[in-house]
XYZ file of N, CA and C in Angstrom:
600
model
N 44.051 217.789 -120.962
C 43.921 216.486 -120.343
C 44.892 216.305 -119.194
N 44.895 215.122 -118.644
C 45.760 214.814 -117.509
C 47.148 214.443 -118.012
N 48.198 214.998 -117.406
C 49.549 214.746 -117.921
C 49.929 213.269 -117.963
N 49.469 212.513 -116.997
C 49.849 211.095 -116.958
C 49.142 210.263 -118.019
N 48.112 210.842 -118.671
C 47.460 210.124 -119.769
C 48.434 209.878 -120.922
N 49.430 210.786 -121.084
C 50.426 210.588 -122.132
C 51.205 209.297 -121.908
N 51.562 209.020 -120.661
C 52.302 207.789 -120.363
C 51.443 206.554 -120.617
N 50.172 206.658 -120.289
C 49.285 205.514 -120.509
C 49.067 205.272 -122.001
N 48.961 206.332 -122.780
C 48.825 206.185 -124.235
C 50.107 205.606 -124.832
N 51.250 206.066 -124.344
C 52.544 205.548 -124.794
C 52.644 204.049 -124.526
N 52.192 203.636 -123.364
C 52.196 202.218 -122.983
C 51.401 201.393 -123.996
N 50.211 201.886 -124.341
C 49.348 201.149 -125.275
C 49.976 201.052 -126.661
N 50.588 202.145 -127.118
C 51.219 202.143 -128.443
C 52.401 201.178 -128.482
N 53.236 201.212 -127.460
C 54.442 200.386 -127.467
C 54.142 198.895 -127.357
N 53.007 198.533 -126.791
C 52.663 197.110 -126.729
C 52.427 196.525 -128.123
N 52.194 197.411 -129.129
C 51.967 196.957 -130.507
C 53.204 197.106 -131.388
N 54.313 197.531 -130.790
C 55.543 197.795 -131.537
C 56.139 196.509 -132.112
N 56.687 196.599 -133.296
C 57.401 195.476 -133.919
C 58.906 195.754 -133.850
N 59.703 194.746 -133.491
C 61.149 194.974 -133.392
C 61.785 195.159 -134.763
N 62.679 196.142 -134.866
C 63.415 196.370 -136.107
C 64.631 197.246 -135.811
N 65.744 196.935 -136.441
C 66.957 197.731 -136.271
C 67.362 198.283 -137.636
N 67.190 199.592 -137.806
C 67.563 200.267 -139.039
C 68.821 201.109 -138.843
N 69.152 201.396 -137.588
C 70.327 202.202 -137.279
C 71.510 201.324 -136.907
N 72.490 201.936 -136.259
C 73.733 201.259 -135.888
C 73.688 200.818 -134.433
N 73.935 199.532 -134.209
C 74.071 199.004 -132.854
C 75.504 198.511 -132.709
N 76.290 199.192 -131.917
C 77.698 198.847 -131.783
C 77.884 197.522 -131.045
N 79.018 196.899 -131.307
C 79.364 195.680 -130.585
C 79.438 195.997 -129.094
N 78.845 195.131 -128.296
C 78.839 195.342 -126.851
C 77.578 196.012 -126.346
N 76.711 196.478 -127.260
C 75.394 196.974 -126.863
C 74.418 195.801 -126.865
N 73.416 195.855 -126.008
C 72.463 194.749 -125.882
C 71.040 195.252 -126.051
N 70.307 194.615 -126.966
C 68.890 194.888 -127.145
C 68.122 193.661 -126.683
N 67.153 193.866 -125.807
C 66.382 192.731 -125.276
C 64.898 193.025 -125.439
N 64.179 192.086 -126.026
C 62.747 192.280 -126.226
C 62.469 193.090 -127.478
N 61.317 193.751 -127.493
C 60.852 194.486 -128.665
C 61.453 195.884 -128.679
N 62.476 196.057 -129.510
C 63.161 197.350 -129.613
C 63.166 197.776 -131.072
N 62.735 199.013 -131.312
C 62.785 199.590 -132.659
C 63.849 200.677 -132.665
N 64.834 200.524 -133.561
C 65.902 201.507 -133.705
C 65.780 202.117 -135.101
N 65.460 203.394 -135.167
C 65.194 204.056 -136.456
C 66.481 204.337 -137.219
N 66.322 204.760 -138.463
C 67.456 205.047 -139.335
C 68.375 206.108 -138.734
N 69.678 205.868 -138.898
C 70.722 206.795 -138.452
C 70.774 206.986 -136.938
N 70.041 206.160 -136.189
C 70.203 206.161 -134.732
C 71.435 205.322 -134.391
N 72.013 205.598 -133.238
C 73.227 204.885 -132.825
C 73.087 204.438 -131.372
N 73.294 203.133 -131.156
C 73.299 202.584 -129.801
C 74.745 202.222 -129.488
N 75.354 202.943 -128.581
C 76.781 202.768 -128.324
C 77.063 201.566 -127.427
N 78.287 201.110 -127.499
C 78.721 199.938 -126.749
C 78.439 200.105 -125.258
N 77.972 199.035 -124.649
C 77.686 199.052 -123.224
C 76.265 199.447 -122.891
N 75.525 199.977 -123.873
C 74.125 200.330 -123.622
C 73.292 199.054 -123.499
N 72.292 199.083 -122.617
C 71.378 197.957 -122.439
C 69.967 198.500 -122.632
N 69.303 198.019 -123.674
C 67.980 198.536 -124.045
C 66.968 197.406 -123.951
N 65.963 197.599 -123.094
C 64.897 196.608 -122.924
C 63.613 197.123 -123.560
N 62.963 196.271 -124.317
C 61.715 196.656 -124.945
C 60.505 196.289 -124.112
N 59.346 196.828 -124.513
C 59.195 197.611 -125.736
C 59.740 199.037 -125.593
N 60.586 199.381 -126.556
C 61.197 200.705 -126.583
C 61.347 201.160 -128.026
N 61.100 202.449 -128.258
C 61.261 203.051 -129.575
C 62.371 204.094 -129.495
N 63.324 204.013 -130.421
C 64.421 204.982 -130.484
C 64.390 205.638 -131.855
N 64.202 206.954 -131.887
C 63.958 207.682 -133.119
C 65.203 207.984 -133.934
N 64.983 208.516 -135.129
C 66.050 208.812 -136.087
C 67.067 209.797 -135.497
N 68.335 209.551 -135.848
C 69.446 210.428 -135.476
C 69.729 210.448 -133.974
N 69.068 209.622 -133.188
C 69.315 209.632 -131.749
C 70.569 208.834 -131.408
N 71.187 209.195 -130.302
C 72.477 208.649 -129.898
C 72.366 208.211 -128.439
N 72.485 206.911 -128.218
C 72.226 206.330 -126.901
C 73.492 205.702 -126.343
N 73.912 206.162 -125.167
C 75.052 205.540 -124.497
C 76.323 206.343 -124.647
N 77.438 205.701 -124.310
C 77.606 204.301 -123.918
C 77.192 204.062 -122.465
N 77.080 202.767 -122.132
C 76.873 202.334 -120.752
C 75.653 202.965 -120.092
N 74.555 203.061 -120.823
C 73.327 203.549 -120.207
C 72.264 202.458 -120.265
N 71.178 202.671 -119.553
C 70.133 201.667 -119.397
C 68.814 202.290 -119.835
N 68.245 201.764 -120.911
C 66.929 202.204 -121.384
C 65.939 201.101 -121.034
N 65.009 201.401 -120.155
C 64.084 200.395 -119.638
C 62.767 200.394 -120.417
N 61.947 199.355 -120.214
C 60.737 199.188 -121.022
C 59.783 200.381 -121.000
N 58.996 200.446 -122.066
C 57.946 201.442 -122.276
C 58.515 202.860 -122.349
N 59.644 202.967 -123.038
C 60.267 204.265 -123.270
C 60.185 204.604 -124.754
N 59.774 205.827 -125.051
C 59.774 206.347 -126.421
C 60.763 207.492 -126.493
N 61.752 207.355 -127.358
C 62.776 208.373 -127.536
C 62.622 208.948 -128.935
N 62.476 210.259 -129.015
C 62.199 210.915 -130.288
C 63.422 211.043 -131.173
N 63.356 211.995 -132.083
C 64.401 212.224 -133.068
C 65.496 213.112 -132.494
N 66.749 212.811 -132.850
C 67.891 213.644 -132.493
C 67.991 213.849 -130.981
N 67.839 212.760 -130.248
C 67.960 212.769 -128.781
C 69.325 212.210 -128.404
N 69.915 212.765 -127.368
C 71.178 212.244 -126.853
C 70.957 211.799 -125.412
N 71.212 210.514 -125.144
C 71.179 209.997 -123.774
C 72.613 209.649 -123.403
N 73.153 210.359 -122.435
C 74.575 210.281 -122.141
C 74.987 209.084 -121.309
N 76.288 208.982 -121.113
C 76.902 207.865 -120.403
C 76.311 207.673 -119.006
N 76.046 206.409 -118.676
C 75.609 205.999 -117.334
C 74.277 206.608 -116.918
N 73.446 206.979 -117.887
C 72.101 207.476 -117.583
C 71.098 206.333 -117.665
N 69.957 206.531 -117.017
C 68.884 205.539 -117.045
C 67.574 206.246 -117.393
N 66.829 205.648 -118.322
C 65.517 206.166 -118.697
C 64.522 205.023 -118.600
N 63.412 205.262 -117.909
C 62.434 204.190 -117.682
C 61.018 204.708 -117.918
N 60.229 203.976 -118.711
C 58.806 204.244 -118.887
C 58.535 205.731 -119.097
N 59.245 206.328 -120.040
C 59.154 207.772 -120.252
C 59.018 208.114 -121.722
N 58.584 209.338 -121.960
C 58.521 209.897 -123.308
C 59.560 211.013 -123.378
N 60.537 210.821 -124.257
C 61.585 211.821 -124.460
C 61.373 212.381 -125.864
N 60.979 213.624 -125.957
C 60.622 214.198 -127.256
C 61.862 214.659 -128.027
N 61.656 215.148 -129.240
C 62.746 215.456 -130.166
C 63.737 216.472 -129.581
N 65.012 216.258 -129.908
C 66.038 217.243 -129.603
C 66.423 217.361 -128.144
N 66.088 216.359 -127.350
C 66.408 216.395 -125.914
C 67.822 215.869 -125.686
N 68.515 216.452 -124.722
C 69.816 215.956 -124.293
C 69.710 215.583 -122.820
N 69.853 214.292 -122.531
C 69.871 213.806 -121.149
C 71.333 213.618 -120.768
N 71.850 214.523 -119.956
C 73.263 214.496 -119.589
C 73.647 213.238 -118.841
N 74.949 212.948 -118.823
C 75.439 211.726 -118.186
C 75.080 211.693 -116.702
N 74.958 210.467 -116.194
C 74.663 210.201 -114.781
C 73.283 210.700 -114.363
N 72.338 210.750 -115.302
C 70.988 211.224 -115.009
C 70.002 210.058 -114.918
N 68.848 210.326 -114.287
C 67.772 209.346 -114.210
C 66.457 210.019 -114.588
N 65.774 209.451 -115.568
C 64.455 209.923 -115.979
C 63.498 208.747 -115.860
N 62.567 208.832 -114.924
C 61.634 207.725 -114.713
C 60.196 208.185 -114.722
N 59.337 207.493 -115.473
C 57.890 207.748 -115.498
C 57.602 209.225 -115.761
N 58.299 209.778 -116.743
C 58.260 211.219 -116.997
C 57.987 211.519 -118.466
N 57.604 212.761 -118.714
C 57.438 213.280 -120.079
C 58.346 214.491 -120.200
N 59.304 214.427 -121.137
C 60.271 215.494 -121.327
C 60.021 216.136 -122.694
N 59.700 217.420 -122.697
C 59.321 218.124 -123.917
C 60.496 218.366 -124.857
N 60.193 218.851 -126.041
C 61.202 219.047 -127.085
C 62.275 220.045 -126.658
N 63.508 219.753 -127.065
C 64.601 220.698 -126.905
C 65.098 220.896 -125.493
N 64.709 220.026 -124.572
C 65.177 220.166 -123.187
C 66.631 219.712 -123.063
N 67.336 220.295 -122.117
C 68.709 219.891 -121.823
C 68.819 219.618 -120.334
N 69.014 218.349 -119.989
C 69.143 217.966 -118.584
C 70.624 217.885 -118.249
N 71.063 218.734 -117.331
C 72.461 218.738 -116.931
C 72.847 217.435 -116.257
N 74.145 217.163 -116.219
C 74.646 215.914 -115.640
C 74.095 215.712 -114.230
N 73.673 214.490 -113.957
C 73.195 214.159 -112.622
C 71.793 214.626 -112.310
N 71.033 215.051 -113.320
C 69.630 215.418 -113.091
C 68.830 214.153 -112.782
N 68.023 214.209 -111.721
C 67.243 213.045 -111.292
C 65.778 213.432 -111.168
N 64.914 212.657 -111.821
C 63.470 212.817 -111.645
C 63.009 211.733 -110.676
N 62.692 212.132 -109.458
C 62.164 211.176 -108.490
C 60.767 210.764 -108.924
N 60.435 209.490 -108.734
C 59.134 209.008 -109.206
C 58.362 208.205 -108.167
N 58.830 208.191 -106.921
C 58.195 207.382 -105.876
C 58.218 208.148 -104.565
N 57.058 208.273 -103.939
C 56.989 208.922 -102.625
C 57.562 208.005 -101.549
N 58.022 208.595 -100.460
C 58.533 207.797 -99.333
C 57.481 206.822 -98.812
N 56.205 207.272 -98.766
C 55.142 206.434 -98.207
C 54.517 205.502 -99.239
N 55.037 205.526 -100.471
C 54.558 204.676 -101.571
C 53.089 204.889 -101.916
N 52.523 206.017 -101.510
C 51.151 206.341 -101.896
C 51.137 206.921 -103.307
N 49.961 206.955 -103.910
C 49.839 207.496 -105.261
C 50.289 208.948 -105.296
N 50.960 209.314 -106.379
C 51.474 210.674 -106.558
C 50.326 211.607 -106.936
N 50.338 212.800 -106.357
C 49.351 213.817 -106.697
C 50.009 214.911 -107.527
N 49.229 215.500 -108.433
C 49.730 216.580 -109.284
C 48.745 217.738 -109.278
N 49.258 218.917 -109.589
C 48.408 220.087 -109.765
C 47.928 220.134 -111.218
N 46.621 220.146 -111.418
C 46.033 220.249 -112.752
C 45.003 221.371 -112.733
N 45.289 222.438 -113.472
C 44.402 223.604 -113.546
C 44.055 224.129 -112.154
N 45.090 224.199 -111.302
C 44.909 224.779 -109.970
C 44.343 223.837 -108.928
N 44.053 222.619 -109.292
C 43.508 221.662 -108.329
C 44.465 220.496 -108.136
N 44.508 219.964 -106.909
C 45.318 218.790 -106.620
C 44.555 217.540 -107.042
N 45.184 216.751 -107.919
C 44.514 215.580 -108.491
C 45.339 214.336 -108.194
N 44.668 213.281 -107.779
C 45.323 211.998 -107.527
C 45.562 211.298 -108.865
N 46.824 211.028 -109.186
C 47.137 210.367 -110.461
C 46.784 208.882 -110.450
N 46.595 208.330 -109.250
C 46.378 206.885 -109.061
C 47.563 206.073 -109.556
N 48.700 206.739 -109.635
C 49.950 206.084 -110.029
C 50.932 206.156 -108.867
N 51.444 205.009 -108.463
C 52.470 204.993 -107.418
C 53.782 205.540 -107.974
N 54.038 205.301 -109.262
C 55.238 205.809 -109.925
C 54.836 206.919 -110.897
N 55.283 208.127 -110.603
C 55.028 209.259 -111.496
C 56.134 210.273 -111.298
N 56.866 210.574 -112.375
C 57.974 211.513 -112.301
C 57.538 212.925 -112.634
N 58.266 213.568 -113.530
C 57.987 214.956 -113.882
C 57.368 215.062 -115.279
N 56.667 216.169 -115.506
C 56.214 216.547 -116.837
C 56.875 217.886 -117.134
N 57.702 217.908 -118.158
C 58.554 219.052 -118.450
C 58.172 219.622 -119.814
N 57.944 220.926 -119.869
C 57.612 221.570 -121.125
C 58.818 221.685 -122.042
N 58.629 222.270 -123.208
C 59.702 222.397 -124.195
C 60.783 223.371 -123.717
N 62.014 223.097 -124.147
C 63.149 224.009 -123.988
C 63.488 224.341 -122.536
N 63.282 223.383 -121.650
C 63.700 223.544 -120.254
C 65.166 223.155 -120.134
N 65.900 223.862 -119.279
C 67.288 223.513 -119.003
C 67.468 223.310 -117.508
N 68.120 222.198 -117.138
C 68.455 221.984 -115.733
C 69.968 221.976 -115.586
N 70.446 222.537 -114.485
C 71.866 222.491 -114.186
C 72.254 221.145 -113.611
N 73.547 220.978 -113.358
C 74.024 219.712 -112.811
C 73.436 219.494 -111.418
N 73.117 218.227 -111.140
C 72.682 217.849 -109.801
C 71.283 218.278 -109.416
N 70.430 218.602 -110.388
C 69.051 218.998 -110.078
C 68.224 217.763 -109.720
N 67.419 217.879 -108.666
C 66.512 216.810 -108.248
C 65.080 217.324 -108.364
N 64.228 216.554 -109.028
C 62.834 216.961 -109.233
C 61.944 215.931 -108.540
N 61.116 216.382 -107.605
C 60.287 215.467 -106.822
C 59.114 214.932 -107.643
N 58.511 213.818 -107.195
C 57.440 213.177 -107.970
C 56.265 214.114 -108.248
N 55.774 214.060 -109.479
C 54.569 214.789 -109.843
C 54.749 216.267 -110.123
N 55.991 216.753 -110.112
C 56.239 218.174 -110.347
C 56.219 218.471 -111.851
N 55.617 219.597 -112.219
C 55.598 220.049 -113.604
C 56.505 221.273 -113.748
N 57.230 221.324 -114.873
C 58.097 222.465 -115.157
C 57.671 223.056 -116.501
N 57.347 224.338 -116.501
C 56.824 224.982 -117.696
C 57.886 225.231 -118.755
N 57.444 225.556 -119.945
C 58.328 225.761 -121.096
C 59.331 226.884 -120.846
N 60.526 226.717 -121.409
C 61.569 227.749 -121.443
C 62.127 228.112 -120.068
N 61.878 227.279 -119.060
C 62.390 227.586 -117.730
C 63.778 226.997 -117.526
N 64.542 227.642 -116.637
C 65.885 227.194 -116.283
C 65.908 226.875 -114.795
N 66.546 225.757 -114.458
C 66.688 225.358 -113.061
C 68.170 225.378 -112.708
N 68.531 226.182 -111.735
C 69.921 226.358 -111.327
C 70.505 225.046 -110.791
N 71.823 224.840 -110.894
C 72.431 223.612 -110.369
C 72.096 223.369 -108.889
N 71.965 222.080 -108.556
C 71.777 221.614 -107.172
C 70.435 221.977 -106.558
N 69.492 222.470 -107.341
C 68.176 222.804 -106.805
C 67.348 221.529 -106.627
N 66.623 221.440 -105.506
C 65.617 220.398 -105.312
C 64.267 221.037 -105.632
N 63.645 220.595 -106.715
C 62.394 221.208 -107.181
C 61.227 220.482 -106.524
N 60.563 221.167 -105.592
C 59.504 220.542 -104.795
C 58.105 220.923 -105.264
N 57.996 221.999 -106.040
C 56.692 222.486 -106.504
C 56.767 222.809 -107.993
N 55.599 222.902 -108.620
C 55.537 223.234 -110.041
C 56.255 224.553 -110.325
N 56.893 224.616 -111.495
C 57.613 225.808 -111.925
C 56.894 226.376 -113.149
N 56.471 227.644 -113.104
C 55.790 228.220 -114.272
C 56.732 228.332 -115.469
N 56.167 228.540 -116.649
C 56.963 228.788 -117.843
C 57.772 230.079 -117.685
N 58.877 230.156 -118.435
C 59.697 231.366 -118.499
C 60.197 231.811 -117.125
N 60.634 230.850 -116.330
C 61.101 231.121 -114.969
C 62.533 230.640 -114.807
N 63.342 231.406 -114.088
C 64.689 230.987 -113.729
C 64.682 230.725 -112.230
N 64.764 229.453 -111.846
C 64.737 229.054 -110.443
C 66.176 228.972 -109.943
N 66.526 229.878 -109.011
C 67.913 230.023 -108.566
C 68.042 229.626 -107.106
N 69.091 228.909 -106.786
C 69.397 228.535 -105.407
C 70.329 229.573 -104.800
N 69.945 230.122 -103.648
C 70.813 231.020 -102.898
C 71.377 230.232 -101.716
N 72.663 229.970 -101.729
C 73.238 229.190 -100.644
C 74.145 230.067 -99.789
N 74.238 229.697 -98.521
C 75.110 230.413 -97.601
C 76.330 229.576 -97.348
N 77.485 230.123 -97.655
C 78.743 229.399 -97.478
C 79.488 229.979 -96.285
N 80.025 229.100 -95.454
C 80.878 229.511 -94.346
C 82.304 229.097 -94.649
N 83.191 230.062 -94.626
C 84.587 229.773 -94.902
C 85.376 229.736 -93.596
N 86.087 228.647 -93.400
C 86.851 228.469 -92.173
C 88.334 228.379 -92.541
N 89.153 229.210 -91.920
C 90.591 229.159 -92.182
C 91.212 227.934 -91.522
N 92.083 227.261 -92.238
C 92.739 226.074 -91.707
C 94.051 226.435 -91.022
Protein backbone atom coordinates (compact mmCIF):
# COMPACT_ATOMS: atom_id res chain seq x y z
CA UNK A 1 0.00 0.00 0.00
CA UNK A 2 0.87 3.67 0.07
CA UNK A 3 3.18 4.67 2.94
CA UNK A 4 1.11 7.71 3.88
CA UNK A 5 -1.96 5.50 4.39
CA UNK A 6 -0.40 4.51 7.73
CA UNK A 7 -0.60 8.12 8.92
CA UNK A 8 -4.20 8.41 7.80
CA UNK A 9 -5.14 5.18 9.60
CA UNK A 10 -3.32 6.41 12.72
CA UNK A 11 -5.33 9.64 12.56
CA UNK A 12 -8.62 7.71 12.47
CA UNK A 13 -7.64 5.45 15.38
CA UNK A 14 -6.47 8.30 17.60
CA UNK A 15 -9.70 10.25 17.13
CA UNK A 16 -11.38 7.41 19.11
CA UNK A 17 -8.77 7.35 21.88
CA UNK A 18 -9.88 7.69 25.51
CA UNK A 19 -7.62 9.62 27.91
CA UNK A 20 -5.97 7.57 30.66
CA UNK A 21 -2.76 7.80 32.67
CA UNK A 22 -1.42 4.46 33.91
CA UNK A 23 2.26 5.45 33.96
CA UNK A 24 4.23 8.15 35.75
CA UNK A 25 3.78 11.82 34.89
CA UNK A 26 6.35 13.89 36.74
CA UNK A 27 5.59 17.25 38.28
CA UNK A 28 6.12 19.95 35.68
CA UNK A 29 5.00 17.80 32.74
CA UNK A 30 1.83 18.89 30.95
CA UNK A 31 -0.78 16.71 29.26
CA UNK A 32 -3.37 18.54 27.16
CA UNK A 33 -6.34 16.93 25.46
CA UNK A 34 -6.76 13.20 24.90
CA UNK A 35 -3.53 11.53 26.02
CA UNK A 36 -3.12 7.85 26.86
CA UNK A 37 -0.06 6.96 28.94
CA UNK A 38 0.44 3.19 29.26
CA UNK A 39 1.76 1.27 32.26
CA UNK A 40 5.37 1.92 33.28
CA UNK A 41 5.69 4.79 30.81
CA UNK A 42 7.34 7.95 32.13
CA UNK A 43 6.68 11.55 31.11
CA UNK A 44 9.51 13.65 32.48
CA UNK A 45 9.27 17.16 33.84
CA UNK A 46 9.02 19.88 31.23
CA UNK A 47 7.47 17.63 28.59
CA UNK A 48 4.38 19.02 26.84
CA UNK A 49 2.09 16.39 25.34
CA UNK A 50 -0.94 17.35 23.24
CA UNK A 51 -3.58 14.82 22.33
CA UNK A 52 -4.79 12.83 20.76
CA UNK A 53 -1.58 10.98 21.52
CA UNK A 54 -0.79 7.42 22.60
CA UNK A 55 2.35 6.64 24.61
CA UNK A 56 3.15 2.94 24.97
CA UNK A 57 4.43 0.82 27.86
CA UNK A 58 7.95 1.39 29.19
CA UNK A 59 8.42 4.50 27.03
CA UNK A 60 10.34 7.48 28.38
CA UNK A 61 9.45 10.96 27.16
CA UNK A 62 11.45 14.11 27.86
CA UNK A 63 12.43 16.13 29.68
CA UNK A 64 11.51 19.36 27.91
CA UNK A 65 10.21 17.83 24.70
CA UNK A 66 7.05 18.50 22.71
CA UNK A 67 4.75 15.68 21.58
CA UNK A 68 2.15 17.10 19.21
CA UNK A 69 -1.29 15.74 18.25
CA UNK A 70 -1.91 12.53 16.31
CA UNK A 71 1.28 10.85 17.48
CA UNK A 72 1.48 7.16 18.38
CA UNK A 73 4.52 6.11 20.38
CA UNK A 74 5.10 2.39 20.79
CA UNK A 75 6.63 0.33 23.57
CA UNK A 76 10.06 1.03 25.06
CA UNK A 77 10.60 4.24 23.08
CA UNK A 78 12.90 7.01 24.24
CA UNK A 79 12.25 10.60 23.12
CA UNK A 80 15.15 12.72 24.29
CA UNK A 81 15.49 16.22 25.67
CA UNK A 82 14.26 19.13 23.53
CA UNK A 83 12.93 16.88 20.76
CA UNK A 84 9.63 17.39 18.94
CA UNK A 85 7.38 14.70 17.46
CA UNK A 86 4.30 15.62 15.45
CA UNK A 87 1.61 13.52 13.72
CA UNK A 88 3.89 10.49 13.52
CA UNK A 89 4.06 6.78 14.24
CA UNK A 90 7.06 5.80 16.35
CA UNK A 91 7.26 2.01 16.59
CA UNK A 92 8.66 -0.13 19.42
CA UNK A 93 12.22 0.26 20.64
CA UNK A 94 12.96 3.55 18.87
CA UNK A 95 15.36 6.11 20.33
CA UNK A 96 14.83 9.70 19.16
CA UNK A 97 17.99 11.52 20.23
CA UNK A 98 17.89 14.95 21.85
CA UNK A 99 17.33 18.06 19.72
CA UNK A 100 15.57 16.05 16.99
CA UNK A 101 12.40 16.71 14.99
CA UNK A 102 10.12 13.98 13.63
CA UNK A 103 7.12 15.30 11.72
CA UNK A 104 4.46 13.48 9.66
CA UNK A 105 6.68 10.40 9.58
CA UNK A 106 6.66 6.65 10.22
CA UNK A 107 9.69 5.34 12.12
CA UNK A 108 10.13 1.56 12.14
CA UNK A 109 11.07 -0.65 15.09
CA UNK A 110 14.49 -0.41 16.68
CA UNK A 111 15.60 2.77 14.92
CA UNK A 112 18.11 5.09 16.56
CA UNK A 113 18.01 8.73 15.51
CA UNK A 114 21.21 10.54 16.44
CA UNK A 115 21.05 13.93 18.15
CA UNK A 116 19.77 16.69 15.90
CA UNK A 117 18.18 14.39 13.31
CA UNK A 118 15.50 16.34 11.42
CA UNK A 119 12.77 14.98 9.15
CA UNK A 120 11.71 17.81 6.87
CA UNK A 121 8.01 17.62 6.06
CA UNK A 122 7.25 20.69 3.91
CA UNK A 123 8.50 21.67 0.47
CA UNK A 124 9.70 25.23 -0.15
CA UNK A 125 6.87 25.74 -2.67
CA UNK A 126 4.26 24.22 -0.29
CA UNK A 127 3.11 21.83 -3.02
CA UNK A 128 2.06 18.28 -2.21
CA UNK A 129 4.96 15.94 -1.44
CA UNK A 130 5.72 13.21 -3.96
CA UNK A 131 7.13 9.78 -3.08
CA UNK A 132 8.57 6.84 -4.97
CA UNK A 133 6.25 3.82 -4.75
CA UNK A 134 7.29 0.65 -6.60
CA UNK A 135 9.50 2.65 -8.95
CA UNK A 136 6.90 5.27 -9.79
CA UNK A 137 6.58 8.86 -8.59
CA UNK A 138 3.26 9.23 -6.77
CA UNK A 139 1.58 12.39 -5.51
CA UNK A 140 0.76 11.90 -1.81
CA UNK A 141 -1.75 14.79 -1.93
CA UNK A 142 -0.27 15.78 1.41
CA UNK A 143 1.39 19.15 1.87
CA UNK A 144 3.02 17.78 5.04
CA UNK A 145 4.83 14.46 4.62
CA UNK A 146 8.08 13.48 6.31
CA UNK A 147 10.03 10.24 6.05
CA UNK A 148 9.10 6.56 6.13
CA UNK A 149 11.90 4.64 7.82
CA UNK A 150 12.25 0.87 7.94
CA UNK A 151 13.28 -1.14 11.01
CA UNK A 152 16.72 -0.84 12.63
CA UNK A 153 17.86 2.30 10.81
CA UNK A 154 20.55 4.41 12.47
CA UNK A 155 21.21 8.07 11.76
CA UNK A 156 24.25 10.00 12.92
CA UNK A 157 24.13 13.41 14.54
CA UNK A 158 22.84 16.26 12.41
CA UNK A 159 21.19 14.15 9.69
CA UNK A 160 18.55 15.96 7.60
CA UNK A 161 15.96 13.94 5.67
CA UNK A 162 13.97 15.74 2.96
CA UNK A 163 10.18 15.38 2.59
CA UNK A 164 8.88 12.09 1.23
CA UNK A 165 12.18 10.21 1.44
CA UNK A 166 12.10 6.51 2.37
CA UNK A 167 14.96 4.75 4.17
CA UNK A 168 15.13 0.96 3.98
CA UNK A 169 15.65 -1.45 6.87
CA UNK A 170 19.05 -1.84 8.56
CA UNK A 171 20.57 1.18 6.83
CA UNK A 172 23.00 3.62 8.44
CA UNK A 173 23.20 7.32 7.62
CA UNK A 174 26.52 9.02 8.36
CA UNK A 175 26.53 12.23 10.47
CA UNK A 176 25.66 15.53 8.74
CA UNK A 177 24.24 13.86 5.62
CA UNK A 178 21.34 15.56 3.81
CA UNK A 179 19.25 12.65 2.51
CA UNK A 180 17.60 13.81 -0.73
CA UNK A 181 16.62 10.46 -2.28
CA UNK A 182 15.34 7.08 -1.10
CA UNK A 183 17.93 4.84 0.56
CA UNK A 184 17.73 1.07 -0.08
CA UNK A 185 17.83 -1.44 2.77
CA UNK A 186 21.22 -2.58 4.09
CA UNK A 187 23.01 0.56 2.90
CA UNK A 188 25.63 2.72 4.61
CA UNK A 189 25.28 6.27 3.28
CA UNK A 190 28.59 8.08 3.89
CA UNK A 191 29.45 11.74 3.45
CA UNK A 192 32.85 12.48 1.91
CA UNK A 193 33.83 16.02 2.81
CA UNK A 194 36.80 18.07 1.71
CA UNK A 195 38.50 19.99 4.48
CA UNK A 196 40.90 22.87 3.91
CA UNK A 197 43.34 23.55 6.69
CA UNK A 198 44.72 27.05 6.98
CA UNK A 199 47.64 27.87 9.28
CA UNK A 200 47.03 30.82 11.58
